[in-house]
mmCIF file of C-alpha atoms in Angstrom:
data_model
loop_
_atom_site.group_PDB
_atom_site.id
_atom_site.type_symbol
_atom_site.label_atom_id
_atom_site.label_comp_id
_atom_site.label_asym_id
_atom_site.label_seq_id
_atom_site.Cartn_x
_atom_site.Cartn_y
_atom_site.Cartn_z
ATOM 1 C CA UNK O 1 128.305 158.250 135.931
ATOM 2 C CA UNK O 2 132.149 158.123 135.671
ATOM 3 C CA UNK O 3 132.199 158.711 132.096
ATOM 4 C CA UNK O 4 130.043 160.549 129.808
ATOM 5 C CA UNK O 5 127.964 158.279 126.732
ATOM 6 C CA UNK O 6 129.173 160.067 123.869
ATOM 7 C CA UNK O 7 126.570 159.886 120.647
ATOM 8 C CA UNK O 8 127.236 161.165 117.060
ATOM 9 C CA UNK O 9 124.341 162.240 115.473
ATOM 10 C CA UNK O 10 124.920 161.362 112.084
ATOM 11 C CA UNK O 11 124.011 161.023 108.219
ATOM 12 C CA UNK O 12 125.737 161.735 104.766
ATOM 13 C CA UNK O 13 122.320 163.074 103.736
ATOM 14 C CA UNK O 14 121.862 166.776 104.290
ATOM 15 C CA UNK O 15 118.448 168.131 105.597
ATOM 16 C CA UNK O 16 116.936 165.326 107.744
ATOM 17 C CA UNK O 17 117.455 166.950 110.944
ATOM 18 C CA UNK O 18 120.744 166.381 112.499
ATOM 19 C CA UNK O 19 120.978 169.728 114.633
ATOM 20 C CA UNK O 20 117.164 169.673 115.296
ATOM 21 C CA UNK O 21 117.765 165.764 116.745
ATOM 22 C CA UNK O 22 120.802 166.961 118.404
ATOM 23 C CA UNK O 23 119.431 169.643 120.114
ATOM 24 C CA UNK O 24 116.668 168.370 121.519
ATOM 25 C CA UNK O 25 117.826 164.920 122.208
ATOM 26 C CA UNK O 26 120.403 166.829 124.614
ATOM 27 C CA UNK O 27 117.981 169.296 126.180
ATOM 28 C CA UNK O 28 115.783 166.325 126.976
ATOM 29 C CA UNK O 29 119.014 164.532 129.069
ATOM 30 C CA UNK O 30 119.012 168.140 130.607
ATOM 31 C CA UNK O 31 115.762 168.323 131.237
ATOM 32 C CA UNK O 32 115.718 164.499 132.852
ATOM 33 C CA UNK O 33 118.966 165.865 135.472
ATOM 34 C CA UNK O 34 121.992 164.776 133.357
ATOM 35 C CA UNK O 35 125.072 167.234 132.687
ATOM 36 C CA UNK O 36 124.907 167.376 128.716
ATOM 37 C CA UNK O 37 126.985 168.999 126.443
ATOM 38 C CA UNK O 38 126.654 169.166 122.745
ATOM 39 C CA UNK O 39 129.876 169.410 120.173
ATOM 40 C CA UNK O 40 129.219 171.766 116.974
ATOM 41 C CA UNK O 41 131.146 169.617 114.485
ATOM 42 C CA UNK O 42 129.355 171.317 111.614
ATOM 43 C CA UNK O 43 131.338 174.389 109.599
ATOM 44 C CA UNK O 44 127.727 175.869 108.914
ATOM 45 C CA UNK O 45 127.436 176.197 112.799
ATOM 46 C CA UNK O 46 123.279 176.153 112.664
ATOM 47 C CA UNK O 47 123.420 174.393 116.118
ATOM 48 C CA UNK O 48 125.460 177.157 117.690
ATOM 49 C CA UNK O 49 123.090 179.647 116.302
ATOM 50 C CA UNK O 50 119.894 177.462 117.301
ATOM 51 C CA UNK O 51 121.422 177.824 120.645
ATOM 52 C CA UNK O 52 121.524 181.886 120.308
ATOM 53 C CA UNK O 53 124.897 182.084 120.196
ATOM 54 C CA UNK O 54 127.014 184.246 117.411
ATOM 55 C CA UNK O 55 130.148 182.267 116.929
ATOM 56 C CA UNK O 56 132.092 185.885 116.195
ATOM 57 C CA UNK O 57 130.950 187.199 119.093
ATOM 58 C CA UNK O 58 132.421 184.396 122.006
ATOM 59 C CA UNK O 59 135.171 185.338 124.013
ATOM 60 C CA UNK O 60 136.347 181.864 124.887
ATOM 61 C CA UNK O 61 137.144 178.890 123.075
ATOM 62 C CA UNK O 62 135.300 177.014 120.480
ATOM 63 C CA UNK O 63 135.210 173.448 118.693
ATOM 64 C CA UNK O 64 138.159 174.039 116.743
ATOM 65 C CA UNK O 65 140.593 173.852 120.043
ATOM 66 C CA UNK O 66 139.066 170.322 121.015
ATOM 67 C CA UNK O 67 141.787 169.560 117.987
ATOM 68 C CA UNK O 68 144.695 171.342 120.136
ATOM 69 C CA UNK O 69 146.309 169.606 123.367
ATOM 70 C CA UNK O 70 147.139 173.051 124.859
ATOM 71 C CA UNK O 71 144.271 174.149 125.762
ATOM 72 C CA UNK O 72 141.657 175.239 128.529
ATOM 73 C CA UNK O 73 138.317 173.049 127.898
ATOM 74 C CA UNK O 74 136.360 174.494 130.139
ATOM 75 C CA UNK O 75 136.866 177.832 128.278
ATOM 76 C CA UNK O 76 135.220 176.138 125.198
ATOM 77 C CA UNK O 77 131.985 174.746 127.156
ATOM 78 C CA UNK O 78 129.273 177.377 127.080
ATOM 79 C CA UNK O 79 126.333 177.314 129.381
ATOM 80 C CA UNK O 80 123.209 177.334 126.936
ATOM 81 C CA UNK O 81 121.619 180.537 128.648
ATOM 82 C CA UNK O 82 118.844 180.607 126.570
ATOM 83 C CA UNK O 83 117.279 177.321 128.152
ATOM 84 C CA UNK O 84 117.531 178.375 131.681
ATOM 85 C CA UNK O 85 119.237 175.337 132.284
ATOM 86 C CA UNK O 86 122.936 175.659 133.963
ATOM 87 C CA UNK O 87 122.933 171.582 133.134
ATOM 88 C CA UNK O 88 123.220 172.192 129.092
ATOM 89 C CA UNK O 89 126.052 173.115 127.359
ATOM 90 C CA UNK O 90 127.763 174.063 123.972
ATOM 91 C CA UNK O 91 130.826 173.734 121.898
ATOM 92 C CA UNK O 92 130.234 176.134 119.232
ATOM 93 C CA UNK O 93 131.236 176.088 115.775
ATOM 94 C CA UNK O 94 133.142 178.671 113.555
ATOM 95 C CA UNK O 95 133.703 179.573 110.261
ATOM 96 C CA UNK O 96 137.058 178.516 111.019
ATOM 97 C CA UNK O 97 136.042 174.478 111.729
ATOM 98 C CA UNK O 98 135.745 174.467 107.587
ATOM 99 C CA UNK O 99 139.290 175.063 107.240
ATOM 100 C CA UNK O 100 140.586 173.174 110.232
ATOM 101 C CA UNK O 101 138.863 170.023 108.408
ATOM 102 C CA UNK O 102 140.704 170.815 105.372
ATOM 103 C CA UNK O 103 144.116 170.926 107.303
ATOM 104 C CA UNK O 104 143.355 167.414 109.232
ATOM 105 C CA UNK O 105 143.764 165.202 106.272
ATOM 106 C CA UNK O 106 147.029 165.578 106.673
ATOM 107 C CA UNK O 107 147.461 165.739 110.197
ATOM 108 C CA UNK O 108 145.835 162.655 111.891
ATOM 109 C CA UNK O 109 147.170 163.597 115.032
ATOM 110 C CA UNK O 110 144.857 166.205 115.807
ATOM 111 C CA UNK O 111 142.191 163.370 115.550
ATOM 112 C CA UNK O 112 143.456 161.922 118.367
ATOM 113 C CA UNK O 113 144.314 164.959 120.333
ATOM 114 C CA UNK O 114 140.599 165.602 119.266
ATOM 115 C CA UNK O 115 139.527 161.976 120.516
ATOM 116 C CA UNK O 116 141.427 163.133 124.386
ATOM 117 C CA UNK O 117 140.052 166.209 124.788
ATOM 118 C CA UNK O 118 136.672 164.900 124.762
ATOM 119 C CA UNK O 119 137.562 162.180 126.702
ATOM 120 C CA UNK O 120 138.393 164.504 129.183
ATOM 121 C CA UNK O 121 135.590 166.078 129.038
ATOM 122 C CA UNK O 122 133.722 162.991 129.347
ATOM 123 C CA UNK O 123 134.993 163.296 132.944
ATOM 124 C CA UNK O 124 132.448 165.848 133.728
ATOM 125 C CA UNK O 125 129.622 165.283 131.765
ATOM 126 C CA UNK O 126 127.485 162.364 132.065
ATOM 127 C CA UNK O 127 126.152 162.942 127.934
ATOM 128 C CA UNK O 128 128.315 164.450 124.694
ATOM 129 C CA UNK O 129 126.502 164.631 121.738
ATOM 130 C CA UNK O 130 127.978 165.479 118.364
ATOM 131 C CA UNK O 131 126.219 167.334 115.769
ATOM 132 C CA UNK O 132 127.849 166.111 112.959
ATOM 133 C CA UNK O 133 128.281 167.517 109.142
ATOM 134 C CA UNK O 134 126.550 166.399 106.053
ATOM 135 C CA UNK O 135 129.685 164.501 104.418
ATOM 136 C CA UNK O 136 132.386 162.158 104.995
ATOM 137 C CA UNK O 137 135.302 164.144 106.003
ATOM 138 C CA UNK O 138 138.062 164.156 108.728
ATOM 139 C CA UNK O 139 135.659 166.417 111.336
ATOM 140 C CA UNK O 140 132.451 163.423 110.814
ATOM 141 C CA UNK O 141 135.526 160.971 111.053
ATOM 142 C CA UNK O 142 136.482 162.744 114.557
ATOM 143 C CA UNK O 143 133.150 162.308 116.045
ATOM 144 C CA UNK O 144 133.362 158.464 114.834
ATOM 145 C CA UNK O 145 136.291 157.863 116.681
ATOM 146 C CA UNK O 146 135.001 159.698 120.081
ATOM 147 C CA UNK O 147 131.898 158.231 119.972
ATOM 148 C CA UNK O 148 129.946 155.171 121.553
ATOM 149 C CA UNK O 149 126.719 155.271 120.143
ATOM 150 C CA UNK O 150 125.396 156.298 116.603
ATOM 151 C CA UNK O 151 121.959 157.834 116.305
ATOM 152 C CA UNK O 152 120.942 158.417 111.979
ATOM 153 C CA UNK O 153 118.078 161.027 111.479
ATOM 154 C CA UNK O 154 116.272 160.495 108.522
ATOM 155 C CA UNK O 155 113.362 161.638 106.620
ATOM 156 C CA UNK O 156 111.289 159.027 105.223
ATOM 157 C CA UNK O 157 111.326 159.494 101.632
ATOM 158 C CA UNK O 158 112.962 158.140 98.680
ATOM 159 C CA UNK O 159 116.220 159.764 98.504
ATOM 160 C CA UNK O 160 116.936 159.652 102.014
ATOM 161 C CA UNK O 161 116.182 156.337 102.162
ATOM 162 C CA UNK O 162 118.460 154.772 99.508
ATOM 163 C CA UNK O 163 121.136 157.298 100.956
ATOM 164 C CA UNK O 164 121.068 155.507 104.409
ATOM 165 C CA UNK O 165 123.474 152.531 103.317
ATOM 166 C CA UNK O 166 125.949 155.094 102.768
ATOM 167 C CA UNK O 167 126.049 156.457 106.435
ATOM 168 C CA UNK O 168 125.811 152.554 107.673
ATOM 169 C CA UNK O 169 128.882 151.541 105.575
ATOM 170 C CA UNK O 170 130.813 154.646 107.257
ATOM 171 C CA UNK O 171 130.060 153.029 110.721
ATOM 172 C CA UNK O 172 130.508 149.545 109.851
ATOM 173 C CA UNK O 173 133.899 150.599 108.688
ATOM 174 C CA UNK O 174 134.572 152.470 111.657
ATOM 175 C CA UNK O 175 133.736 149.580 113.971
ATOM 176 C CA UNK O 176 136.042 147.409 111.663
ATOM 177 C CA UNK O 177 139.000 149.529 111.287
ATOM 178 C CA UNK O 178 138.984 152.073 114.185
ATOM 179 C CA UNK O 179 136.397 152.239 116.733
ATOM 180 C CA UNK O 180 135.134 148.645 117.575
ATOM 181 C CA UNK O 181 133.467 149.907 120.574
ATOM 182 C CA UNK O 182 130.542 151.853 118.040
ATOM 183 C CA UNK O 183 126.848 150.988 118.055
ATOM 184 C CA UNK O 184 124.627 152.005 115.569
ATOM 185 C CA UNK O 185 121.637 152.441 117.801
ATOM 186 C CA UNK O 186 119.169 153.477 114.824
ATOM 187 C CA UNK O 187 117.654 155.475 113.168
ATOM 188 C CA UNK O 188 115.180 158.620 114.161
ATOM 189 C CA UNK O 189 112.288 159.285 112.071
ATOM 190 C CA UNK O 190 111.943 163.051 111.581
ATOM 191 C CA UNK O 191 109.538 165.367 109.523
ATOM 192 C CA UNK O 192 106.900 162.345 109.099
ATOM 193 C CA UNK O 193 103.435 163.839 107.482
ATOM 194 C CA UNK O 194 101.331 161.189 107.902
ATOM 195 C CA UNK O 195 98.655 161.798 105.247
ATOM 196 C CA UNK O 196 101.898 161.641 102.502
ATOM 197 C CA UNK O 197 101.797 158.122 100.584
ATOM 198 C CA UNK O 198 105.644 158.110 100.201
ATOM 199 C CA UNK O 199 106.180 158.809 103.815
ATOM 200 C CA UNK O 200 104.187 156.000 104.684
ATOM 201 C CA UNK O 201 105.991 154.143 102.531
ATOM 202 C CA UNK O 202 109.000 154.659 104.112
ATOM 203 C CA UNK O 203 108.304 154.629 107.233
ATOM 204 C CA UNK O 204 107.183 150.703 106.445
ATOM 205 C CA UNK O 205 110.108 150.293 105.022
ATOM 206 C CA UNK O 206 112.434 151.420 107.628
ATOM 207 C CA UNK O 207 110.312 149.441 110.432
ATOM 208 C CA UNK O 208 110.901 146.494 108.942
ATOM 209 C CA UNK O 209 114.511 146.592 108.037
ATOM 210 C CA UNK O 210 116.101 149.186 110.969
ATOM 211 C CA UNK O 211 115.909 149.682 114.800
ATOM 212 C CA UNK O 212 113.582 152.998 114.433
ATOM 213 C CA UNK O 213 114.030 154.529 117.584
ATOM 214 C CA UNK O 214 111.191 157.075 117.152
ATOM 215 C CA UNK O 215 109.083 158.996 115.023
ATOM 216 C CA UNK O 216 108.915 162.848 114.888
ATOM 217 C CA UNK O 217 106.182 164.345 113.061
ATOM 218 C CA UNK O 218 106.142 167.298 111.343
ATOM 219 C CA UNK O 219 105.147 170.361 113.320
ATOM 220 C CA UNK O 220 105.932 174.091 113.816
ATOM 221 C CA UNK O 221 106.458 173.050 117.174
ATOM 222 C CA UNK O 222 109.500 171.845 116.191
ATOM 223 C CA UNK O 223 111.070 175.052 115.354
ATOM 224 C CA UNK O 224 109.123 177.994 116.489
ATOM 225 C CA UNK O 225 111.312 179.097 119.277
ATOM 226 C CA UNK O 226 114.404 178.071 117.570
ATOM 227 C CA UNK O 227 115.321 181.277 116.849
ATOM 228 C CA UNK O 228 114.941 182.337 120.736
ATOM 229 C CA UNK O 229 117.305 179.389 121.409
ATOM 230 C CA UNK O 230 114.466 176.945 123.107
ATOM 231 C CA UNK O 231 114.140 173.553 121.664
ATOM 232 C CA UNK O 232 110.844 171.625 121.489
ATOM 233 C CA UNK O 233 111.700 169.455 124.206
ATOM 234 C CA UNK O 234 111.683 172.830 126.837
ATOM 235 C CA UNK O 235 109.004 175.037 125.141
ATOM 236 C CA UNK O 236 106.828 172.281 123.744
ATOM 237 C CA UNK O 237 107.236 169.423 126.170
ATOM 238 C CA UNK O 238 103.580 167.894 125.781
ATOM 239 C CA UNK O 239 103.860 168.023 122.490
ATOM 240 C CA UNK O 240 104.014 164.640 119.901
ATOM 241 C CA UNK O 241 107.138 165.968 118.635
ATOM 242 C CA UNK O 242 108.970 166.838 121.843
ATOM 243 C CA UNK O 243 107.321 163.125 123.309
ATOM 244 C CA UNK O 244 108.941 161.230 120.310
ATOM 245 C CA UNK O 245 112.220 162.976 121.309
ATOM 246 C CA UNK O 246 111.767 162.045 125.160
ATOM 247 C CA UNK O 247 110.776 158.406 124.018
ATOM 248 C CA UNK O 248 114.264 158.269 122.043
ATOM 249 C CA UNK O 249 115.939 159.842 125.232
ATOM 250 C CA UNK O 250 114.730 156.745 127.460
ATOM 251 C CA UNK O 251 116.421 154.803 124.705
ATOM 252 C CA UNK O 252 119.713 155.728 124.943
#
């Protein structure tokens, strides 16, 4: 593959599983032979510590260099050693990423410094997958820009759902204005209970009116070993969560 498929995982909404999806959509890639890497765009850094790393604790490089043309990008890659994988890799997050995002509203050339770097890296991996922060802002706007494919976790309930035309317009205005090469794939189900009313509700709702890609139910499976750095996908692999996420991986 000469050039990696890049894929923002994406959503205004806080708390619908963005570094869950991320994580185990890219372990999954691993798993199936692919070089993956996964970007940290998120100041709270939980994917970075889901992958048992400390962020104060790395010697090399992290995200906030990707927005720097002098530097050494393989010294920001991380093998994921917790996996046992040497295919799966990280570009962690610091508390530093919060202020960087601050400083890039008025400096849009680091966006497209940003926007090289990972196209560089796109060179040597055959997946990039952004885990993306809860809000509109210049780092979400980054991963727009760099990106080919959209993927929107969602729970389905009320206040997720109405939220999800917010995320949409941010895309459709990125395909308009910066990025026409953007897909919004569609949308992952996650945290579905199926004996819940209003998640059935939802979940009607959003197979009728959006490409749902999968469903993930709601399971300890999910993130019992997250804290040991193992996804569901590698430690759960039979499981209906980790088969949703392998279904959504055959997608894409």
């Amino acid at each position: 593959m000469p050039n990696a498929i890049r894929i923002a995982i994406a959503n205004q909404k806080g708390g619908v599983g963005k570094t869950t999806t991320t994580m185990n959509l890219a372990a999954a890639k691993a798993k199936q032979g692919s070089m993956t890497l996964m970007i940290d765009l998120d100041p709270q850094y939980c994917l970075t510590e889901s992958c048992a790393m400390e962020p104060d604790k790395l010697q090399g490089g992290n995200c906030c260099d990707l927005f720097s043309k002098k530097v050494d990008l393989l010294k920001c890659c991380y093998n994921v050693e917790s996996t046992k994988m040497d295919n799966l890799f990280l570009v962690p997050a610091t508390q530093e990423l919060a202020v960087l995002g601050k400083k890039l509203f008025s400096s849009k050339a680091q966006i497209g410094t940003f926007k090289e770097n990972v196209e560089s890296l796109s060179k040597i991996f055959d997946y990039i997958f952004f885990d993306c922060p809860p809000q509109l802002d210049e780092l979400l706007s980054s991963a727009l820009l760099s990106s080919h494919k959209v993927i929107i976790p969602i729970k389905p309930e009320r206040l997720p759902y109405k939220g999800l035309e917010l995320i949409k317009g941010t895309i459709y205005a990125f395909q308009k204005d910066a990025n026409p090469e953007l897909e919004l794939t569609g949308v992952l189900v996650n945290m579905y209970r199926k004996n819940t009313i209003e998640h059935n509700k939802y979940l009607t709702k959003l197979q009728e009116e959006e490409n749902v890609l999968g469903v993930v139910p709601l399971s300890t499976m999910v993130t019992k070993e997250i804290e040991f750095g193992r996804p569901c996908t590698l430690a759960h692999p039979t499981s209906a969560a980790s088969k949703a996420f392998f279904e959504v991986t055959n997608k894409i």
